[in-house]
XYZ file of C-alpha atoms in Angstrom:
437
model
C -23.325 -2.293 -21.291
C -25.077 0.784 -22.631
C -23.520 4.214 -22.995
C -26.061 6.711 -21.688
C -25.786 10.314 -22.746
C -25.589 12.678 -19.807
C -28.690 14.471 -21.095
C -30.602 11.197 -20.648
C -29.313 10.781 -17.117
C -30.162 14.388 -16.292
C -33.746 13.903 -17.329
C -34.041 10.690 -15.305
C -32.714 12.205 -12.081
C -34.510 15.512 -12.435
C -31.401 17.663 -12.110
C -31.931 21.412 -11.849
C -30.689 23.799 -14.529
C -27.863 25.042 -12.284
C -26.811 21.477 -11.477
C -26.861 20.602 -15.167
C -24.542 23.520 -15.922
C -22.165 22.294 -13.198
C -22.229 18.865 -14.753
C -21.593 20.205 -18.251
C -18.678 22.252 -16.915
C -16.990 18.992 -15.941
C -16.874 18.014 -19.599
C -18.713 14.750 -18.899
C -20.615 13.669 -22.014
C -21.422 9.995 -21.492
C -21.401 7.469 -18.703
C -20.949 3.702 -18.808
C -23.930 1.907 -17.305
C -26.064 -1.164 -17.653
C -29.807 -0.545 -17.757
C -31.741 -2.752 -15.383
C -35.418 -3.696 -15.559
C -36.410 -0.751 -13.356
C -34.791 1.542 -15.933
C -32.280 2.844 -13.377
C -28.682 3.215 -14.492
C -26.548 0.963 -12.274
C -22.793 1.185 -12.309
C -21.408 -2.167 -13.239
C -17.946 -3.308 -14.100
C -16.329 0.081 -13.536
C -13.987 -1.587 -11.086
C -13.791 -5.348 -11.200
C -10.501 -5.541 -9.343
C -8.540 -3.152 -7.213
C -5.468 -3.837 -9.306
C -7.116 -1.948 -12.156
C -7.761 0.983 -9.852
C -4.122 1.317 -8.895
C -3.199 1.722 -12.559
C -5.079 5.008 -12.682
C -2.042 6.584 -11.023
C -0.314 6.231 -14.389
C -2.824 8.641 -15.926
C -2.843 11.018 -12.923
C -6.425 10.185 -11.888
C -6.962 11.088 -8.228
C -10.697 10.387 -7.790
C -13.014 7.639 -8.998
C -16.499 6.225 -8.445
C -16.958 2.551 -7.681
C -19.899 0.192 -7.208
C -20.906 0.167 -3.556
C -20.428 -3.611 -3.420
C -16.783 -3.074 -4.408
C -16.013 -0.302 -1.907
C -13.990 -2.605 0.353
C -11.530 -3.357 -2.442
C -11.609 0.154 -3.862
C -10.696 1.745 -0.535
C -7.293 0.051 -0.760
C -6.226 1.850 -3.939
C -3.164 3.931 -3.118
C -3.299 7.661 -3.835
C -6.921 7.501 -4.976
C -10.091 8.844 -3.366
C -12.920 6.419 -4.123
C -16.621 7.272 -3.878
C -18.897 4.220 -3.546
C -22.172 4.643 -5.467
C -25.263 2.476 -5.976
C -26.101 3.856 -9.396
C -25.033 6.201 -12.149
C -27.627 8.581 -10.761
C -25.667 8.779 -7.488
C -22.517 9.614 -9.442
C -24.180 12.381 -11.432
C -25.774 13.909 -8.329
C -22.364 13.871 -6.669
C -20.665 15.499 -9.658
C -23.200 18.295 -9.877
C -23.059 18.926 -6.125
C -26.610 17.918 -5.277
C -25.895 14.869 -3.081
C -22.194 14.437 -2.259
C -20.930 10.884 -1.791
C -18.826 9.874 1.221
C -15.338 8.585 0.307
C -14.623 4.944 1.102
C -12.185 4.290 3.951
C -10.234 1.147 4.877
C -11.956 -1.082 7.395
C -10.967 -0.386 10.991
C -10.429 3.378 10.476
C -12.836 6.312 10.352
C -12.947 8.986 7.633
C -10.023 10.818 9.252
C -7.883 7.675 9.428
C -8.386 7.238 13.192
C -8.253 3.674 14.494
C -11.663 2.406 15.660
C -10.438 -0.653 17.597
C -9.121 -0.942 21.187
C -7.158 2.173 22.118
C -3.870 2.546 23.970
C -5.525 5.264 26.044
C -7.345 2.492 27.922
C -4.055 1.211 29.352
C -3.096 2.722 32.709
C 0.500 2.881 33.866
C 3.005 0.530 32.189
C 5.084 3.347 30.708
C 8.038 1.051 29.994
C 5.879 -1.605 28.322
C 4.090 1.054 26.268
C 7.426 2.410 25.078
C 8.576 -1.084 24.121
C 5.334 -1.568 22.168
C 5.977 1.659 20.267
C 9.523 0.612 19.387
C 8.311 -2.829 18.293
C 5.635 -1.289 16.064
C 8.010 1.297 14.586
C 10.597 -1.289 13.551
C 8.560 -4.496 13.207
C 10.418 -6.142 16.104
C 9.512 -9.175 18.222
C 8.507 -8.559 21.830
C 7.983 -10.540 25.032
C 6.277 -9.183 28.154
C 6.821 -10.814 31.543
C 4.662 -9.927 34.519
C 2.182 -11.066 37.122
C -1.463 -11.764 36.196
C -3.581 -8.658 35.694
C -0.765 -6.257 34.846
C -2.127 -5.593 31.344
C 0.104 -7.726 29.124
C -2.731 -9.096 26.962
C -4.470 -5.719 26.991
C -1.366 -4.073 25.561
C -0.842 -6.767 22.932
C -4.405 -6.449 21.640
C -3.863 -2.738 21.086
C -0.786 -3.237 18.934
C -2.737 -3.273 15.605
C -3.984 0.237 16.399
C -0.477 1.706 16.399
C 0.812 -0.194 13.377
C 0.713 1.543 9.986
C -2.072 0.403 7.625
C -1.260 -2.325 5.124
C 0.223 -1.095 1.883
C -1.414 -2.296 -1.322
C 1.348 -4.871 -1.899
C 1.040 -6.148 1.673
C -2.749 -6.365 1.353
C -2.366 -8.456 -1.805
C 0.106 -10.826 -0.115
C -2.032 -11.237 2.992
C -5.247 -11.700 1.028
C -3.612 -14.363 -1.160
C -2.642 -16.378 1.925
C -6.132 -16.138 3.396
C -7.616 -17.123 0.047
C -5.451 -20.274 -0.087
C -6.490 -21.064 3.491
C -10.175 -20.611 2.583
C -10.556 -17.753 5.070
C -11.221 -14.901 2.647
C -14.885 -14.032 2.916
C -16.724 -13.231 -0.283
C -17.553 -9.570 -0.896
C -15.027 -8.243 1.613
C -12.299 -7.519 -0.925
C -8.693 -7.428 0.183
C -7.614 -7.919 3.775
C -7.488 -4.352 5.060
C -6.238 -4.712 8.629
C -2.935 -6.173 9.708
C -3.638 -9.722 10.889
C -3.681 -10.378 14.613
C -3.519 -14.100 15.314
C -3.786 -15.408 18.872
C -3.867 -19.232 18.938
C -4.624 -21.109 22.155
C -1.653 -22.713 23.912
C -3.010 -26.174 23.032
C -2.296 -25.529 19.321
C -0.162 -28.136 17.543
C 3.113 -27.512 15.740
C 1.388 -28.377 12.443
C -1.242 -25.699 13.040
C 1.529 -23.193 13.753
C 3.653 -23.716 10.631
C 1.028 -25.227 8.325
C 0.500 -28.675 6.910
C -2.179 -31.280 6.439
C -2.515 -33.907 3.690
C -2.867 -30.966 1.312
C -0.462 -28.286 2.615
C -2.271 -25.249 4.005
C -0.929 -22.073 5.623
C -0.415 -22.177 9.380
C -0.639 -19.446 12.004
C 2.785 -18.021 11.150
C 1.656 -17.407 7.562
C -1.809 -16.192 8.544
C 0.015 -13.597 10.671
C 2.110 -12.465 7.664
C 2.448 -8.647 7.684
C 0.784 -8.647 11.089
C 1.085 -9.965 14.638
C 1.281 -13.466 16.098
C 0.389 -13.183 19.796
C 1.233 -16.101 22.068
C -0.303 -15.585 25.491
C 0.944 -17.729 28.396
C 4.023 -18.632 26.342
C 5.419 -21.383 28.631
C 2.103 -23.251 28.425
C 2.700 -24.016 24.736
C 4.243 -27.399 23.993
C 8.027 -27.259 23.630
C 8.004 -28.645 20.080
C 5.347 -26.088 19.112
C 7.565 -23.225 20.232
C 10.700 -24.648 18.658
C 9.159 -24.747 15.163
C 8.957 -20.949 15.325
C 12.709 -20.577 15.143
C 13.151 -21.059 11.391
C 10.132 -18.935 10.316
C 11.299 -16.099 12.591
C 14.721 -16.181 10.977
C 13.824 -16.715 7.311
C 10.409 -15.052 6.933
C 9.221 -18.027 4.867
C 8.126 -21.551 5.715
C 8.141 -24.601 3.432
C 5.687 -27.430 4.112
C 6.364 -30.785 2.433
C 3.755 -33.528 2.281
C 3.041 -36.601 0.132
C 0.782 -34.608 -2.151
C 3.271 -31.814 -2.706
C 5.327 -29.001 -1.277
C 4.145 -25.484 -0.542
C 6.124 -22.417 0.477
C 4.366 -19.559 2.278
C 5.663 -16.143 3.407
C 5.601 -15.516 7.152
C 7.080 -12.151 8.024
C 5.264 -11.404 11.253
C 5.828 -9.718 14.584
C 5.961 -12.234 17.410
C 4.450 -10.816 20.599
C 4.471 -13.080 23.643
C 3.303 -12.761 27.233
C 4.145 -14.894 30.235
C 4.091 -14.953 34.021
C 7.414 -14.956 35.917
C 6.562 -18.341 37.440
C 3.791 -20.944 37.556
C 1.765 -19.197 40.264
C 2.502 -15.838 38.643
C 3.627 -13.836 41.658
C 7.398 -14.172 41.801
C 8.785 -10.717 42.584
C 5.327 -9.250 43.263
C 5.517 -6.380 45.777
C 2.589 -7.575 47.937
C 1.671 -11.162 47.026
C 3.806 -14.130 47.998
C 5.047 -16.631 45.428
C 4.123 -20.252 46.273
C 6.487 -21.889 43.786
C 9.578 -23.799 44.845
C 12.903 -22.795 43.265
C 12.917 -25.982 41.179
C 9.368 -25.284 39.962
C 10.348 -21.745 38.980
C 13.383 -23.050 37.120
C 11.370 -25.727 35.298
C 8.701 -23.187 34.289
C 11.196 -20.768 32.791
C 13.149 -23.420 30.950
C 10.109 -24.271 28.859
C 11.342 -21.436 26.665
C 14.636 -22.287 25.007
C 17.564 -19.922 24.745
C 17.609 -20.023 20.895
C 13.953 -18.927 20.767
C 14.460 -16.151 23.307
C 17.512 -15.024 21.342
C 15.207 -14.316 18.397
C 12.987 -11.977 20.429
C 14.268 -8.409 20.172
C 12.596 -6.717 23.123
C 12.161 -8.180 26.618
C 10.104 -6.015 28.945
C 8.802 -6.481 32.468
C 5.166 -5.498 33.096
C 5.024 -4.312 36.697
C 1.855 -4.211 38.851
C -0.135 -1.027 38.201
C -0.208 1.533 41.012
C -3.552 2.565 42.493
C -3.090 6.220 41.524
C -2.678 5.206 37.871
C -5.837 3.091 37.965
C -7.916 5.754 39.731
C -6.679 8.648 37.587
C -9.285 10.290 35.343
C -6.593 10.982 32.790
C -5.946 8.038 30.494
C -2.751 7.164 28.744
C -1.598 8.441 25.367
C -3.993 7.507 22.551
C -3.241 5.027 19.792
C -3.532 7.844 17.230
C -0.707 9.808 18.856
C 1.559 6.765 19.104
C 0.695 5.691 15.572
C 1.713 9.100 14.208
C 5.237 8.612 15.559
C 5.335 5.018 14.330
C 4.331 6.049 10.820
C 6.940 8.830 10.782
C 9.623 6.285 11.704
C 8.367 3.821 9.083
C 8.478 6.574 6.459
C 12.171 7.120 7.240
C 12.778 3.387 6.869
C 10.951 3.147 3.536
C 13.059 5.968 2.143
C 16.290 4.552 3.550
C 15.764 1.020 2.251
C 14.146 1.757 -1.106
C 17.220 0.285 -2.826
C 16.944 -2.963 -0.815
C 14.254 -5.237 -2.308
C 11.944 -6.826 0.238
C 13.121 -4.651 3.156
C 10.226 -2.607 4.536
C 11.331 -1.992 8.123
C 14.362 -2.221 10.389
C 13.541 -5.741 11.580
C 13.996 -6.989 7.995
C 17.390 -5.347 7.497
C 19.890 -8.071 6.442
C 23.001 -8.599 8.534
C 25.260 -7.593 5.662
C 23.720 -4.108 5.575
C 23.907 -3.367 9.314
C 27.273 -1.606 9.218
C 26.085 0.664 6.431
C 22.771 1.684 7.962
C 23.531 1.419 11.705
C 26.511 3.693 12.140
C 27.343 4.438 15.794
C 29.196 7.194 17.538
C 32.448 6.054 19.223
C 30.819 6.389 22.657
C 27.828 4.284 21.601
C 30.090 1.593 20.184
C 31.997 1.509 23.457
C 28.752 0.846 25.371
C 27.795 -1.970 23.009
C 31.242 -3.561 23.189
C 31.177 -3.516 26.988
C 27.719 -5.108 27.134
C 28.625 -7.724 24.531
C 31.744 -8.824 26.385
C 30.198 -8.681 29.862
C 26.867 -10.402 29.097
C 28.025 -12.824 26.431
C 25.498 -11.934 23.725
C 25.373 -14.106 20.632
C 26.099 -12.851 17.121
C 22.350 -12.994 16.427
C 21.620 -10.883 19.511
C 24.240 -8.365 18.361
C 22.447 -7.946 15.032
C 19.071 -7.605 16.706
C 20.396 -5.018 19.164
C 21.607 -2.884 16.249
C 18.253 -3.172 14.474
C 16.337 -2.094 17.577
C 18.795 0.755 18.219
C 18.239 1.848 14.614
C 14.502 2.042 15.365
C 15.032 3.976 18.598
C 17.166 6.451 16.642
C 14.468 6.734 13.951
C 11.864 7.584 16.595
C 14.329 10.207 17.832
C 14.870 11.540 14.309
C 18.592 10.728 14.390
C 20.547 9.162 11.547
C 23.460 8.095 13.776
C 23.117 5.735 16.741
C 24.153 7.551 19.910
C 24.697 6.478 23.521
C 21.065 7.122 24.504
C 19.803 4.865 21.704
C 22.135 1.989 22.625
C 21.509 2.363 26.357
C 17.740 2.161 25.917
C 18.054 -0.793 23.558
C 20.282 -2.764 25.918
C 17.794 -2.452 28.759
C 15.380 -4.499 26.647
C 17.866 -7.395 26.486
C 18.291 -7.966 30.215
C 15.299 -10.162 31.051
C 16.912 -13.292 29.643
C 19.695 -12.782 32.200
C 17.469 -11.608 35.031
C 15.077 -14.547 34.768
C 17.764 -17.073 33.900
C 16.195 -18.273 30.650
């Protein structure tokens, strides 16, 4: 590694006198570089790992240059604007204002932080399902959508990553470590930058879901850590495959024991599921007739056990889309608008739970802390008591109702849970009764 004087670099790049004065005004005297055979100064080793970049916060550095090959990792540094450059010459030209460099941005977002993937604006109608998606994203809650084929359940689920907040640096490290162990981290891509969205086929085995093999490897629940596990056509999954989800959903960690050893992997994910109301898919449809017998409908629904459904926070019905909604030139609300509200709610949660280690959102709030952080007005508590006694909710459902109500209140900017927050939350717990599951 040679230390080139700035005067040497100036002469090599042919900087003008005015540009040289600008460069001198920055107080930059030397630059670290390795001299290649073509005598060009290439930045090398300035950032070998993103972890080093994050430490610049301790010395109040807000901007840095990084090798272009490392821009994926560098873009993840919190509180730091990173400029990817191919050579020291690029850095000098940027500093003196001749050829400005474009800051690196996390993958999946443009320079203004706008999501580049599928947008919520593409979804027509489904106002109730869209609202449930927003609540799920704001609090990290589990969600199930029930509706006839073609109502947009899968379409909505695939747009969930666009309204979730970007991964924090700590989350990116955790997720990348899991993918590295699984052999799924591609070289040169740096840290995982987008929240995982895993959508296994319904023929997947229970081992593939929780992990395993002769040498224990992460399964789908761990690969979805800090992201989304989407199970489409939920009743088509094998019963034992669905039942193994119960412990990971509750504990946020799965332990796989095999002859060659035991491995424990984190698995804090959002479970999003979609299903038809019956085998043919048209039970309750306003225009199409259901061809299923009552016993067939009952058998189809009972493929999902009560204990699993009890662990899903939000149950929403996706109704057939009206013609006027489909034909309208005006689309739905964009992912950027929804994401702004989600991020505002998450910011409230981060501040509220900063004294609780490992709690990043309402869905992770431990039961012992619910009374402290989910205070209700007397009228709201009366509504919850009535619903609990009338519908026979379990203790687990009670906790989950409070967590979701806490999220609804956060989206409303309220610190206390009021009647409107509890009433809206309770409407998302009725499908298990309505469909008899």
